[in-house]
PDB file of C-alpha atoms (C1' of nucleotides) in Angstrom:
ATOM      1  CA  MET J 180     -38.561 -26.707-138.774  1.00 66.00           C
ATOM      2  CA  PRO J 181     -35.106 -26.797-141.092  1.00 89.00           C
ATOM      3  CA  GLU J 182     -33.902 -29.734-139.390  1.00 91.00           C
ATOM      4  CA  LEU J 183     -31.222 -32.419-141.391  1.00 94.00           C
ATOM      5  CA  PRO J 184     -33.682 -33.162-144.408  1.00 93.00           C
ATOM      6  CA  GLU J 185     -34.772 -29.599-145.204  1.00 93.00           C
ATOM      7  CA  VAL J 186     -30.993 -28.207-144.865  1.00 94.00           C
ATOM      8  CA  GLU J 187     -29.502 -30.851-147.022  1.00 94.00           C
ATOM      9  CA  THR J 188     -32.570 -30.333-149.561  1.00 94.00           C
ATOM     10  CA  VAL J 189     -31.841 -26.298-149.635  1.00 94.00           C
ATOM     11  CA  LYS J 190     -27.930 -27.542-150.057  1.00 95.00           C
ATOM     12  CA  ARG J 191     -28.755 -29.682-153.118  1.00 95.00           C
ATOM     13  CA  GLY J 192     -30.947 -26.872-154.547  1.00 94.00           C
ATOM     14  CA  LEU J 193     -28.155 -23.922-154.225  1.00 95.00           C
ATOM     15  CA  GLY J 194     -25.728 -26.279-155.296  1.00 96.00           C
ATOM     16  CA  ARG J 195     -27.021 -26.763-158.795  1.00 96.00           C
ATOM     17  CA  LEU J 196     -27.881 -22.947-158.779  1.00 96.00           C
ATOM     18  CA  LEU J 197     -24.965 -20.930-157.213  1.00 97.00           C
ATOM     19  CA  PRO J 198     -21.014 -22.397-158.084  1.00 97.00           C
ATOM     20  CA  GLY J 199     -19.728 -20.255-160.609  1.00 98.00           C
ATOM     21  CA  LEU J 200     -21.528 -17.115-159.906  1.00 98.00           C
ATOM     22  CA  THR J 201     -20.097 -14.074-158.832  1.00 98.00           C
ATOM     23  CA  ILE J 202     -21.923 -11.811-155.868  1.00 97.00           C
ATOM     24  CA  SER J 203     -22.348  -8.050-157.474  1.00 96.00           C
ATOM     25  CA  ALA J 204     -24.426  -6.658-154.501  1.00 94.00           C
ATOM     26  CA  VAL J 205     -25.499  -7.218-151.160  1.00 92.00           C
ATOM     27  CA  THR J 206     -27.944  -5.594-148.638  1.00 90.00           C
ATOM     28  CA  HIS J 207     -28.253  -6.690-145.190  1.00 83.00           C
ATOM     29  CA  ASP J 208     -29.171  -5.880-141.496  1.00 77.00           C
ATOM     30  CA  ASN J 209     -26.328  -6.465-139.742  1.00 69.00           C
ATOM     31  CA  PRO J 210     -25.469  -6.813-137.145  1.00 68.00           C
ATOM     32  CA  LYS J 211     -28.594  -9.323-136.448  1.00 69.00           C
ATOM     33  CA  SER J 212     -27.807 -11.323-139.591  1.00 73.00           C
ATOM     34  CA  PHE J 213     -24.026 -11.212-139.064  1.00 77.00           C
ATOM     35  CA  PRO J 214     -23.203 -10.968-135.401  1.00 71.00           C
ATOM     36  CA  ASN J 215     -19.561  -9.895-134.302  1.00 69.00           C
ATOM     37  CA  ALA J 216     -18.546  -9.328-137.998  1.00 73.00           C
ATOM     38  CA  GLU J 217     -15.016  -8.020-138.245  1.00 70.00           C
ATOM     39  CA  HIS J 218     -15.414  -6.579-141.991  1.00 71.00           C
ATOM     40  CA  ASP J 219     -17.745  -4.596-143.380  1.00 80.00           C
ATOM     41  CA  VAL J 220     -20.018  -7.730-144.453  1.00 82.00           C
ATOM     42  CA  ALA J 221     -21.305  -6.393-147.763  1.00 82.00           C
ATOM     43  CA  GLN J 222     -18.015  -4.674-149.229  1.00 83.00           C
ATOM     44  CA  PHE J 223     -16.529  -8.064-148.399  1.00 84.00           C
ATOM     45  CA  LEU J 224     -18.482 -10.046-150.245  1.00 88.00           C
ATOM     46  CA  LEU J 225     -18.443  -8.263-153.706  1.00 90.00           C
ATOM     47  CA  GLN J 226     -16.780 -10.031-156.566  1.00 90.00           C
ATOM     48  CA  SER J 227     -16.559 -13.150-154.598  1.00 95.00           C
ATOM     49  CA  LYS J 228     -17.228 -15.984-156.605  1.00 97.00           C
ATOM     50  CA  VAL J 229     -19.278 -19.377-155.215  1.00 97.00           C
ATOM     51  CA  VAL J 230     -17.439 -22.291-155.353  1.00 97.00           C
ATOM     52  CA  ASP J 231     -19.543 -24.890-153.253  1.00 97.00           C
ATOM     53  CA  VAL J 232     -22.288 -25.089-151.062  1.00 96.00           C
ATOM     54  CA  THR J 233     -21.862 -27.751-148.195  1.00 95.00           C
ATOM     55  CA  ARG J 234     -23.795 -28.821-145.140  1.00 95.00           C
ATOM     56  CA  ARG J 235     -22.885 -30.269-141.696  1.00 94.00           C
ATOM     57  CA  ALA J 236     -25.799 -30.769-139.122  1.00 93.00           C
ATOM     58  CA  LYS J 237     -28.134 -28.246-139.805  1.00 94.00           C
ATOM     59  CA  VAL J 238     -25.820 -25.883-140.783  1.00 94.00           C
ATOM     60  CA  LEU J 239     -25.005 -24.638-144.537  1.00 94.00           C
ATOM     61  CA  MET J 240     -21.645 -23.261-145.717  1.00 95.00           C
ATOM     62  CA  ILE J 241     -21.620 -21.137-149.120  1.00 96.00           C
ATOM     63  CA  GLU J 242     -17.765 -21.538-149.836  1.00 96.00           C
ATOM     64  CA  LEU J 243     -16.544 -18.619-151.598  1.00 96.00           C
ATOM     65  CA  SER J 244     -13.462 -17.802-153.956  1.00 97.00           C
ATOM     66  CA  SER J 245     -12.133 -15.426-151.129  1.00 95.00           C
ATOM     67  CA  LYS J 246     -11.213 -18.465-149.195  1.00 93.00           C
ATOM     68  CA  TYR J 247     -14.129 -17.373-146.792  1.00 93.00           C
ATOM     69  CA  SER J 248     -17.607 -19.233-146.338  1.00 94.00           C
ATOM     70  CA  LEU J 249     -20.849 -17.748-145.690  1.00 93.00           C
ATOM     71  CA  VAL J 250     -21.689 -20.302-142.674  1.00 93.00           C
ATOM     72  CA  ILE J 251     -25.554 -19.753-142.421  1.00 93.00           C
ATOM     73  CA  HIS J 252     -28.256 -21.418-139.579  1.00 92.00           C
ATOM     74  CA  LEU J 253     -31.734 -21.010-140.661  1.00 93.00           C
ATOM     75  CA  LYS J 254     -32.696 -22.042-137.281  1.00 90.00           C
ATOM     76  CA  MET J 255     -37.032 -22.271-137.177  1.00 88.00           C
ATOM     77  CA  THR J 256     -38.274 -19.517-140.057  1.00 90.00           C
ATOM     78  CA  GLY J 257     -35.114 -19.211-142.033  1.00 91.00           C
ATOM     79  CA  GLN J 258     -35.500 -19.264-146.038  1.00 92.00           C
ATOM     80  CA  LEU J 259     -32.872 -19.243-148.780  1.00 94.00           C
ATOM     81  CA  VAL J 260     -34.647 -18.290-152.184  1.00 93.00           C
ATOM     82  CA  TYR J 261     -33.023 -18.229-155.490  1.00 94.00           C
ATOM     83  CA  ARG J 262     -34.684 -16.096-158.487  1.00 92.00           C
ATOM     84  CA  SER J 263     -33.662 -15.655-161.513  1.00 89.00           C
ATOM     85  CA  ASP J 264     -33.812 -12.055-163.000  1.00 83.00           C
ATOM     86  CA  THR J 265     -36.795 -13.159-165.302  1.00 76.00           C
ATOM     87  CA  GLU J 266     -38.966 -15.566-162.798  1.00 69.00           C
ATOM     88  CA  LYS J 267     -42.422 -14.160-162.365  1.00 55.00           C
ATOM     89  CA  PHE J 268     -44.111 -16.325-159.752  1.00 53.00           C
ATOM     90  CA  GLY J 269     -47.776 -15.310-160.467  1.00 45.00           C
ATOM     91  CA  ALA J 270     -50.886 -18.008-159.312  1.00 44.00           C
ATOM     92  CA  GLY J 271     -50.923 -20.507-161.383  1.00 45.00           C
ATOM     93  CA  HIS J 272     -47.610 -20.495-162.684  1.00 49.00           C
ATOM     94  CA  PRO J 273     -46.302 -24.074-162.924  1.00 47.00           C
ATOM     95  CA  ASN J 274     -43.169 -22.565-160.950  1.00 50.00           C
ATOM     96  CA  ALA J 275     -45.900 -20.744-158.199  1.00 53.00           C
ATOM     97  CA  SER J 276     -43.781 -20.490-154.868  1.00 58.00           C
ATOM     98  CA  LEU J 277     -45.336 -20.872-151.648  1.00 62.00           C
ATOM     99  CA  ILE J 278     -44.062 -17.102-151.344  1.00 70.00           C
ATOM    100  CA  GLY J 279     -45.078 -14.103-153.162  1.00 77.00           C
ATOM    101  CA  ALA J 280     -42.600 -11.224-154.614  1.00 84.00           C
ATOM    102  CA  LEU J 281     -39.523 -10.728-153.107  1.00 87.00           C
ATOM    103  CA  PRO J 282     -37.891  -8.972-151.347  1.00 89.00           C
ATOM    104  CA  ASP J 283     -40.891  -9.369-148.415  1.00 88.00           C
ATOM    105  CA  LYS J 284     -40.718  -7.946-144.701  1.00 87.00           C
ATOM    106  CA  SER J 285     -39.170 -11.092-143.375  1.00 89.00           C
ATOM    107  CA  THR J 286     -35.892 -10.653-145.791  1.00 92.00           C
ATOM    108  CA  ARG J 287     -32.838 -10.067-144.141  1.00 92.00           C
ATOM    109  CA  VAL J 288     -30.319 -10.651-146.549  1.00 93.00           C
ATOM    110  CA  THR J 289     -29.972 -10.051-150.336  1.00 94.00           C
ATOM    111  CA  LEU J 290     -27.283 -11.390-152.385  1.00 95.00           C
ATOM    112  CA  MET J 291     -27.409  -9.916-155.744  1.00 95.00           C
ATOM    113  CA  PHE J 292     -25.308 -12.416-158.514  1.00 96.00           C
ATOM    114  CA  ASP J 293     -23.581 -11.183-162.141  1.00 96.00           C
ATOM    115  CA  ASN J 294     -26.434 -13.073-164.019  1.00 95.00           C
ATOM    116  CA  GLY J 295     -28.757 -10.679-162.559  1.00 95.00           C
ATOM    117  CA  ALA J 296     -30.402 -13.529-159.756  1.00 95.00           C
ATOM    118  CA  HIS J 297     -30.853 -12.543-156.370  1.00 94.00           C
ATOM    119  CA  LEU J 298     -30.480 -14.939-153.189  1.00 95.00           C
ATOM    120  CA  TYR J 299     -32.750 -13.732-150.590  1.00 94.00           C
ATOM    121  CA  PHE J 300     -32.339 -14.983-147.083  1.00 93.00           C
ATOM    122  CA  ASN J 301     -35.813 -14.375-145.331  1.00 92.00           C
ATOM    123  CA  ASP J 302     -36.446 -15.326-141.530  1.00 91.00           C
ATOM    124  CA  GLN J 303     -40.036 -14.133-139.927  1.00 89.00           C
ATOM    125  CA  ARG J 304     -38.556 -14.513-136.414  1.00 89.00           C
ATOM    126  CA  LYS J 305     -35.124 -13.794-136.813  1.00 88.00           C
ATOM    127  CA  PHE J 306     -33.400 -16.293-134.691  1.00 88.00           C
ATOM    128  CA  GLY J 307     -31.402 -17.499-138.003  1.00 90.00           C
ATOM    129  CA  TRP J 308     -27.822 -16.066-138.586  1.00 90.00           C
ATOM    130  CA  MET J 309     -25.012 -15.581-141.237  1.00 90.00           C
ATOM    131  CA  ARG J 310     -21.199 -15.576-140.560  1.00 88.00           C
ATOM    132  CA  LEU J 311     -18.333 -14.754-142.918  1.00 90.00           C
ATOM    133  CA  ILE J 312     -15.785 -17.247-141.447  1.00 90.00           C
ATOM    134  CA  PRO J 313     -12.269 -18.099-143.480  1.00 92.00           C
ATOM    135  CA  THR J 314     -12.949 -21.519-144.721  1.00 94.00           C
ATOM    136  CA  ALA J 315      -9.855 -23.157-143.066  1.00 93.00           C
ATOM    137  CA  GLU J 316     -11.495 -21.877-139.766  1.00 91.00           C
ATOM    138  CA  ILE J 317     -14.686 -23.354-139.955  1.00 91.00           C
ATOM    139  CA  PRO J 318     -14.091 -26.775-138.089  1.00 89.00           C
ATOM    140  CA  GLN J 319     -12.847 -24.572-134.971  1.00 86.00           C
ATOM    141  CA  ILE J 320     -16.093 -22.493-134.357  1.00 85.00           C
ATOM    142  CA  ASP J 321     -17.831 -23.691-131.309  1.00 83.00           C
ATOM    143  CA  PHE J 322     -20.564 -25.602-132.681  1.00 86.00           C
ATOM    144  CA  PHE J 323     -18.703 -27.548-135.116  1.00 89.00           C
ATOM    145  CA  LYS J 324     -16.412 -28.709-132.079  1.00 87.00           C
ATOM    146  CA  ARG J 325     -19.263 -29.954-130.294  1.00 87.00           C
ATOM    147  CA  VAL J 326     -21.523 -31.408-132.735  1.00 92.00           C
ATOM    148  CA  GLY J 327     -22.009 -35.252-132.703  1.00 92.00           C
ATOM    149  CA  PRO J 328     -21.941 -37.284-136.215  1.00 93.00           C
ATOM    150  CA  GLU J 329     -23.975 -37.323-139.257  1.00 94.00           C
ATOM    151  CA  PRO J 330     -26.624 -39.816-138.555  1.00 95.00           C
ATOM    152  CA  LEU J 331     -26.539 -41.003-142.507  1.00 95.00           C
ATOM    153  CA  SER J 332     -22.924 -41.095-142.491  1.00 95.00           C
ATOM    154  CA  ASP J 333     -21.356 -44.753-143.031  1.00 95.00           C
ATOM    155  CA  GLU J 334     -19.873 -44.688-139.833  1.00 94.00           C
ATOM    156  CA  PHE J 335     -22.756 -44.107-137.735  1.00 95.00           C
ATOM    157  CA  THR J 336     -23.451 -47.549-137.001  1.00 95.00           C
ATOM    158  CA  TRP J 337     -26.028 -48.540-134.188  1.00 95.00           C
ATOM    159  CA  GLN J 338     -22.780 -49.107-131.868  1.00 94.00           C
ATOM    160  CA  VAL J 339     -21.625 -45.610-132.635  1.00 94.00           C
ATOM    161  CA  MET J 340     -25.054 -44.146-131.979  1.00 95.00           C
ATOM    162  CA  HIS J 341     -25.585 -46.118-128.517  1.00 94.00           C
ATOM    163  CA  GLY J 342     -22.172 -44.943-127.160  1.00 93.00           C
ATOM    164  CA  CYS J 343     -23.028 -41.302-128.332  1.00 93.00           C
ATOM    165  CA  LEU J 344     -26.754 -41.767-126.607  1.00 94.00           C
ATOM    166  CA  LEU J 345     -25.192 -42.978-123.303  1.00 93.00           C
ATOM    167  CA  ARG J 346     -23.466 -39.861-122.655  1.00 90.00           C
ATOM    168  CA  ARG J 347     -26.477 -38.423-121.590  1.00 92.00           C
ATOM    169  CA  LYS J 348     -27.342 -41.717-119.796  1.00 92.00           C
ATOM    170  CA  ASN J 349     -29.904 -40.115-117.324  1.00 92.00           C
ATOM    171  CA  THR J 350     -31.761 -37.760-119.280  1.00 92.00           C
ATOM    172  CA  ASN J 351     -35.031 -39.129-121.594  1.00 93.00           C
ATOM    173  CA  ILE J 352     -34.297 -40.379-125.134  1.00 94.00           C
ATOM    174  CA  LYS J 353     -36.258 -37.660-126.898  1.00 94.00           C
ATOM    175  CA  ALA J 354     -33.989 -34.903-125.343  1.00 93.00           C
ATOM    176  CA  ALA J 355     -30.792 -36.932-126.211  1.00 94.00           C
ATOM    177  CA  LEU J 356     -32.070 -37.246-129.544  1.00 94.00           C
ATOM    178  CA  LEU J 357     -32.543 -33.093-129.731  1.00 93.00           C
ATOM    179  CA  ASP J 358     -28.931 -32.888-128.253  1.00 93.00           C
ATOM    180  CA  GLN J 359     -26.858 -31.621-131.754  1.00 92.00           C
ATOM    181  CA  SER J 360     -23.657 -32.812-129.694  1.00 91.00           C
ATOM    182  CA  VAL J 361     -25.097 -36.254-129.300  1.00 93.00           C
ATOM    183  CA  ILE J 362     -26.029 -36.455-133.133  1.00 94.00           C
ATOM    184  CA  ALA J 363     -26.103 -33.507-135.599  1.00 94.00           C
ATOM    185  CA  GLY J 364     -29.103 -32.846-137.286  1.00 93.00           C
ATOM    186  CA  VAL J 365     -32.165 -34.315-135.536  1.00 94.00           C
ATOM    187  CA  GLY J 366     -34.917 -31.851-134.279  1.00 92.00           C
ATOM    188  CA  ASN J 367     -38.583 -32.082-133.116  1.00 92.00           C
ATOM    189  CA  ILE J 368     -40.276 -33.663-136.388  1.00 92.00           C
ATOM    190  CA  TYR J 369     -37.834 -36.568-136.947  1.00 94.00           C
ATOM    191  CA  ALA J 370     -37.369 -37.273-133.164  1.00 94.00           C
ATOM    192  CA  ASP J 371     -40.820 -37.945-133.022  1.00 94.00           C
ATOM    193  CA  GLU J 372     -41.088 -39.943-136.069  1.00 94.00           C
ATOM    194  CA  SER J 373     -38.234 -42.226-135.309  1.00 95.00           C
ATOM    195  CA  LEU J 374     -39.135 -42.854-132.002  1.00 95.00           C
ATOM    196  CA  TRP J 375     -42.544 -43.753-132.914  1.00 95.00           C
ATOM    197  CA  GLY J 376     -40.925 -45.939-135.632  1.00 95.00           C
ATOM    198  CA  ALA J 377     -38.612 -48.090-133.048  1.00 96.00           C
ATOM    199  CA  LYS J 378     -41.870 -48.339-130.714  1.00 96.00           C
ATOM    200  CA  ILE J 379     -39.905 -46.137-127.498  1.00 95.00           C
ATOM    201  CA  ASN J 380     -41.727 -43.849-125.040  1.00 94.00           C
ATOM    202  CA  PRO J 381     -39.996 -40.286-125.486  1.00 94.00           C
ATOM    203  CA  THR J 382     -39.533 -39.947-121.579  1.00 93.00           C
ATOM    204  CA  MET J 383     -37.690 -43.159-121.205  1.00 94.00           C
ATOM    205  CA  LEU J 384     -34.453 -42.584-119.704  1.00 93.00           C
ATOM    206  CA  VAL J 385     -31.353 -43.433-122.353  1.00 94.00           C
ATOM    207  CA  LYS J 386     -29.735 -45.727-119.952  1.00 93.00           C
ATOM    208  CA  ASP J 387     -33.021 -47.929-119.742  1.00 93.00           C
ATOM    209  CA  VAL J 388     -33.375 -48.639-123.334  1.00 94.00           C
ATOM    210  CA  PRO J 389     -32.108 -51.888-124.259  1.00 94.00           C
ATOM    211  CA  GLY J 390     -29.773 -52.159-127.126  1.00 94.00           C
ATOM    212  CA  LYS J 391     -32.439 -54.099-128.980  1.00 95.00           C
ATOM    213  CA  GLN J 392     -34.539 -50.943-129.226  1.00 95.00           C
ATOM    214  CA  ILE J 393     -31.428 -48.911-129.964  1.00 95.00           C
ATOM    215  CA  GLN J 394     -31.153 -51.009-133.179  1.00 96.00           C
ATOM    216  CA  SER J 395     -34.354 -50.085-134.207  1.00 96.00           C
ATOM    217  CA  LEU J 396     -34.111 -46.546-133.257  1.00 96.00           C
ATOM    218  CA  HIS J 397     -30.871 -46.487-135.596  1.00 96.00           C
ATOM    219  CA  LYS J 398     -32.378 -47.915-138.510  1.00 96.00           C
ATOM    220  CA  ALA J 399     -36.009 -46.166-137.855  1.00 96.00           C
ATOM    221  CA  LEU J 400     -33.730 -42.494-137.679  1.00 95.00           C
ATOM    222  CA  ARG J 401     -31.787 -43.148-140.753  1.00 96.00           C
ATOM    223  CA  ASP J 402     -35.218 -44.414-142.658  1.00 95.00           C
ATOM    224  CA  VAL J 403     -37.226 -41.520-141.861  1.00 94.00           C
ATOM    225  CA  LEU J 404     -34.397 -39.307-142.631  1.00 95.00           C
ATOM    226  CA  GLN J 405     -33.372 -40.453-145.632  1.00 95.00           C
ATOM    227  CA  LEU J 406     -37.167 -40.567-146.988  1.00 94.00           C
ATOM    228  CA  SER J 407     -37.557 -37.044-146.073  1.00 94.00           C
ATOM    229  CA  ILE J 408     -34.895 -35.875-148.261  1.00 94.00           C
ATOM    230  CA  ASP J 409     -36.306 -37.865-150.873  1.00 93.00           C
ATOM    231  CA  LYS J 410     -39.683 -35.711-150.610  1.00 91.00           C
ATOM    232  CA  GLY J 411     -37.709 -32.488-150.286  1.00 87.00           C
ATOM    233  CA  GLY J 412     -38.241 -32.298-146.237  1.00 87.00           C
ATOM    234  CA  SER J 413     -41.234 -31.364-144.361  1.00 87.00           C
ATOM    235  CA  THR J 414     -43.057 -28.085-144.522  1.00 82.00           C
ATOM    236  CA  VAL J 415     -45.058 -26.824-141.486  1.00 79.00           C
ATOM    237  CA  GLN J 416     -45.110 -23.233-142.188  1.00 76.00           C
ATOM    238  CA  HIS J 417     -42.306 -21.608-143.367  1.00 78.00           C
ATOM    239  CA  TYR J 418     -39.566 -24.107-144.884  1.00 84.00           C
ATOM    240  CA  VAL J 419     -39.136 -23.635-148.630  1.00 87.00           C
ATOM    241  CA  ASP J 420     -36.418 -24.942-150.753  1.00 89.00           C
ATOM    242  CA  ALA J 421     -33.980 -23.078-152.872  1.00 91.00           C
ATOM    243  CA  GLU J 422     -36.548 -22.519-155.135  1.00 90.00           C
ATOM    244  CA  GLY J 423     -39.137 -21.682-152.644  1.00 88.00           C
ATOM    245  CA  LYS J 424     -41.119 -24.735-152.952  1.00 87.00           C
ATOM    246  CA  PRO J 425     -42.749 -26.342-149.889  1.00 87.00           C
ATOM    247  CA  GLY J 426     -41.436 -29.939-148.834  1.00 89.00           C
ATOM    248  CA  LYS J 427     -43.777 -33.366-149.204  1.00 89.00           C
ATOM    249  CA  TYR J 428     -42.490 -35.499-146.095  1.00 89.00           C
ATOM    250  CA  LEU J 429     -45.406 -34.617-143.788  1.00 87.00           C
ATOM    251  CA  THR J 430     -47.735 -36.467-145.839  1.00 86.00           C
ATOM    252  CA  PHE J 431     -45.812 -39.288-145.277  1.00 89.00           C
ATOM    253  CA  ALA J 432     -45.428 -38.558-141.334  1.00 92.00           C
ATOM    254  CA  ASN J 433     -46.654 -41.266-138.813  1.00 93.00           C
ATOM    255  CA  VAL J 434     -47.326 -39.244-135.462  1.00 93.00           C
ATOM    256  CA  PHE J 435     -46.072 -35.602-136.163  1.00 92.00           C
ATOM    257  CA  ARG J 436     -48.738 -33.142-136.004  1.00 90.00           C
ATOM    258  CA  ARG J 437     -51.436 -35.812-136.275  1.00 91.00           C
ATOM    259  CA  GLU J 438     -52.545 -36.115-132.432  1.00 90.00           C
ATOM    260  CA  GLY J 439     -56.452 -36.894-132.867  1.00 90.00           C
ATOM    261  CA  GLN J 440     -55.768 -39.107-135.557  1.00 91.00           C
ATOM    262  CA  PRO J 441     -55.523 -43.458-135.483  1.00 93.00           C
ATOM    263  CA  CYS J 442     -51.799 -44.742-135.339  1.00 94.00           C
ATOM    264  CA  PRO J 443     -50.942 -46.348-138.575  1.00 94.00           C
ATOM    265  CA  ARG J 444     -49.888 -49.261-136.843  1.00 95.00           C
ATOM    266  CA  CYS J 445     -52.403 -50.213-134.680  1.00 96.00           C
ATOM    267  CA  GLY J 446     -55.256 -47.522-135.060  1.00 95.00           C
ATOM    268  CA  THR J 447     -54.915 -46.188-131.412  1.00 94.00           C
ATOM    269  CA  ILE J 448     -55.588 -42.343-131.357  1.00 92.00           C
ATOM    270  CA  ILE J 449     -52.204 -40.417-131.468  1.00 92.00           C
ATOM    271  CA  GLU J 450     -51.665 -37.924-128.651  1.00 91.00           C
ATOM    272  CA  LYS J 451     -49.683 -35.119-128.039  1.00 91.00           C
ATOM    273  CA  SER J 452     -47.862 -34.176-124.761  1.00 90.00           C
ATOM    274  CA  ARG J 453     -44.766 -32.107-123.913  1.00 89.00           C
ATOM    275  CA  VAL J 454     -41.631 -34.234-123.641  1.00 91.00           C
ATOM    276  CA  ALA J 455     -37.988 -31.928-123.209  1.00 90.00           C
ATOM    277  CA  GLY J 456     -39.844 -28.726-123.383  1.00 86.00           C
ATOM    278  CA  ARG J 457     -41.184 -29.710-127.231  1.00 90.00           C
ATOM    279  CA  GLY J 458     -44.592 -30.624-128.097  1.00 90.00           C
ATOM    280  CA  THR J 459     -44.357 -34.214-128.622  1.00 92.00           C
ATOM    281  CA  HIS J 460     -46.463 -37.089-130.786  1.00 93.00           C
ATOM    282  CA  THR J 461     -46.498 -40.603-129.642  1.00 93.00           C
ATOM    283  CA  CYS J 462     -48.682 -43.712-130.012  1.00 94.00           C
ATOM    284  CA  PRO J 463     -49.914 -44.348-126.290  1.00 93.00           C
ATOM    285  CA  VAL J 464     -50.103 -48.280-127.110  1.00 95.00           C
ATOM    286  CA  CYS J 465     -47.285 -48.663-129.773  1.00 95.00           C
ATOM    287  CA  GLN J 466     -44.672 -46.544-127.336  1.00 95.00           C
ATOM    288  CA  SER J 467     -46.265 -47.435-123.790  1.00 89.00           C
TER     289      SER J 467
ATOM    290  C1'  DC N  17     -20.436 -31.796-113.978  1.00 54.68           C
ATOM    291  C1'  DA N  18     -25.233 -33.340-115.745  1.00 54.68           C
ATOM    292  C1'  DC N  19     -29.574 -31.762-116.620  1.00 54.68           C
ATOM    293  C1'  DT N  20     -33.366 -28.457-117.316  1.00 54.68           C
ATOM    294  C1'  DT N  21     -35.473 -24.171-118.074  1.00 54.68           C
ATOM    295  C1'  DG N  22     -36.018 -19.545-120.406  1.00 54.68           C
ATOM    296  C1'  DA N  23     -34.289 -16.138-123.939  1.00 54.68           C
ATOM    297  C1'  DC N  24     -33.947 -14.907-128.450  1.00 54.68           C
ATOM    298  C1'  DC N  25     -38.626 -13.440-132.037  1.00 54.68           C
ATOM    299  C1'  DT N  26     -42.931 -12.675-134.664  1.00 54.68           C
ATOM    300  C1'  DG N  27     -47.138 -14.245-136.616  1.00 54.68           C
ATOM    301  C1'  DT N  28     -51.129 -17.238-136.006  1.00 54.68           C
ATOM    302  C1'  DC N  29     -55.112 -19.216-133.269  1.00 54.68           C
ATOM    303  C1'  DC N  30     -58.191 -19.800-129.398  1.00 54.68           C
ATOM    304  C1'  DG N  31     -60.949 -18.591-125.850  1.00 54.68           C
ATOM    305  C1'  DC N  32     -63.430 -14.593-123.547  1.00 54.68           C
TER     306       DC N  32
ATOM    307  C1'  DT F 237     -64.238  -7.166-133.174  1.00 54.68           C
ATOM    308  C1'  DG F 238     -60.536  -7.011-129.895  1.00 54.68           C
ATOM    309  C1'  DC F 239     -57.163  -8.703-127.140  1.00 54.68           C
ATOM    310  C1'  DG F 240     -54.317 -11.407-123.994  1.00 54.68           C
ATOM    311  C1'  DG F 241     -51.848 -15.530-123.589  1.00 54.68           C
ATOM    312  C1'  DA F 242     -50.171 -20.145-125.465  1.00 54.68           C
ATOM    313  C1'  DC F 243     -47.800 -22.513-128.873  1.00 54.68           C
ATOM    314  C1'  DA F 244     -44.590 -23.023-132.643  1.00 54.68           C
ATOM    315  C1'  DG F 245     -39.381 -25.216-132.643  1.00 54.68           C
ATOM    316  C1'  DG F 246     -33.301 -24.378-132.641  1.00 54.68           C
ATOM    317  C1'  DT F 247     -29.499 -23.463-129.581  1.00 54.68           C
ATOM    318  C1'  DC F 248     -27.276 -21.080-126.479  1.00 54.68           C
ATOM    319  C1'  DA F 249     -26.993 -18.851-121.616  1.00 54.68           C
ATOM    320  C1'  DA F 250     -28.439 -18.993-117.197  1.00 54.68           C
ATOM    321  C1'  DG F 251     -30.574 -21.505-113.369  1.00 54.68           C
ATOM    322  C1'  DT F 252     -31.104 -25.777-110.607  1.00 54.68           C
TER     323       DT F 252
END
DNA sequence: CACTTGACCTGTCCGC
DNA sequence: TGCGGACAGGTCAAGT
């Protein structure tokens, strides 16, 4: 679920809340959350001050004054939720969260800060991870060495995108979009939405997609990612922002999770199938 | 090498 | 009501 727009939304929220705070206590379920940790992570984090919060692809980085960074992947069900020492989220409260009292049974890591606030890393399915890595060494980790360009960057022209996609010319266009070494940050939601926008059938092989349609896909992908960031991301089940609130993009979705409903463009009933091992939503007429 | 499938997990939903 | 199984989706390892 957390794809580029969701991780970007969390990054912006934490970027407003965390910098300047010092970590005063840590609880965690090492080694599940901190695989292959070389240090006593909790001890190592104490008295570190948060310097900045950044994002690359679907990965969040909390940069610390110790010259180390917490590198975090939320995978499918991960959440990072900040709560001040006084927040109470009873029903009807204007700041009511999607989730209840924290920590709960999905909480895997808790950071407490010197202002009394807590940051909870919740992750029902335990696919997510955190790593404590020297900030200077982050570009060297395997994932970042292989990951493709940021689709919202100025350098990401349609020609650049075409070149990236052609590295997987014999696979279908949806699998190529989902491949993080081709383009960074695209997941199932925005693959389906952008392919619908460009009127491309997801099973089409990359080498068979004409340049004109790659241009359409480039615009559709950037538009849908930007729209979703503007709406605070997509919430299917688990995703919430740094304050525990769900995203609003899915009310604007054209095909994702809309099987059985009419295509907003032509009225044909949207179908669900399986492409690249994922649930895939298409208009059978627009994307024939 | 290029590409596809299965494993990792847990909660939810559907059919019997 | 209970129970088994499919499904959800990001990434890496293993398989074809």
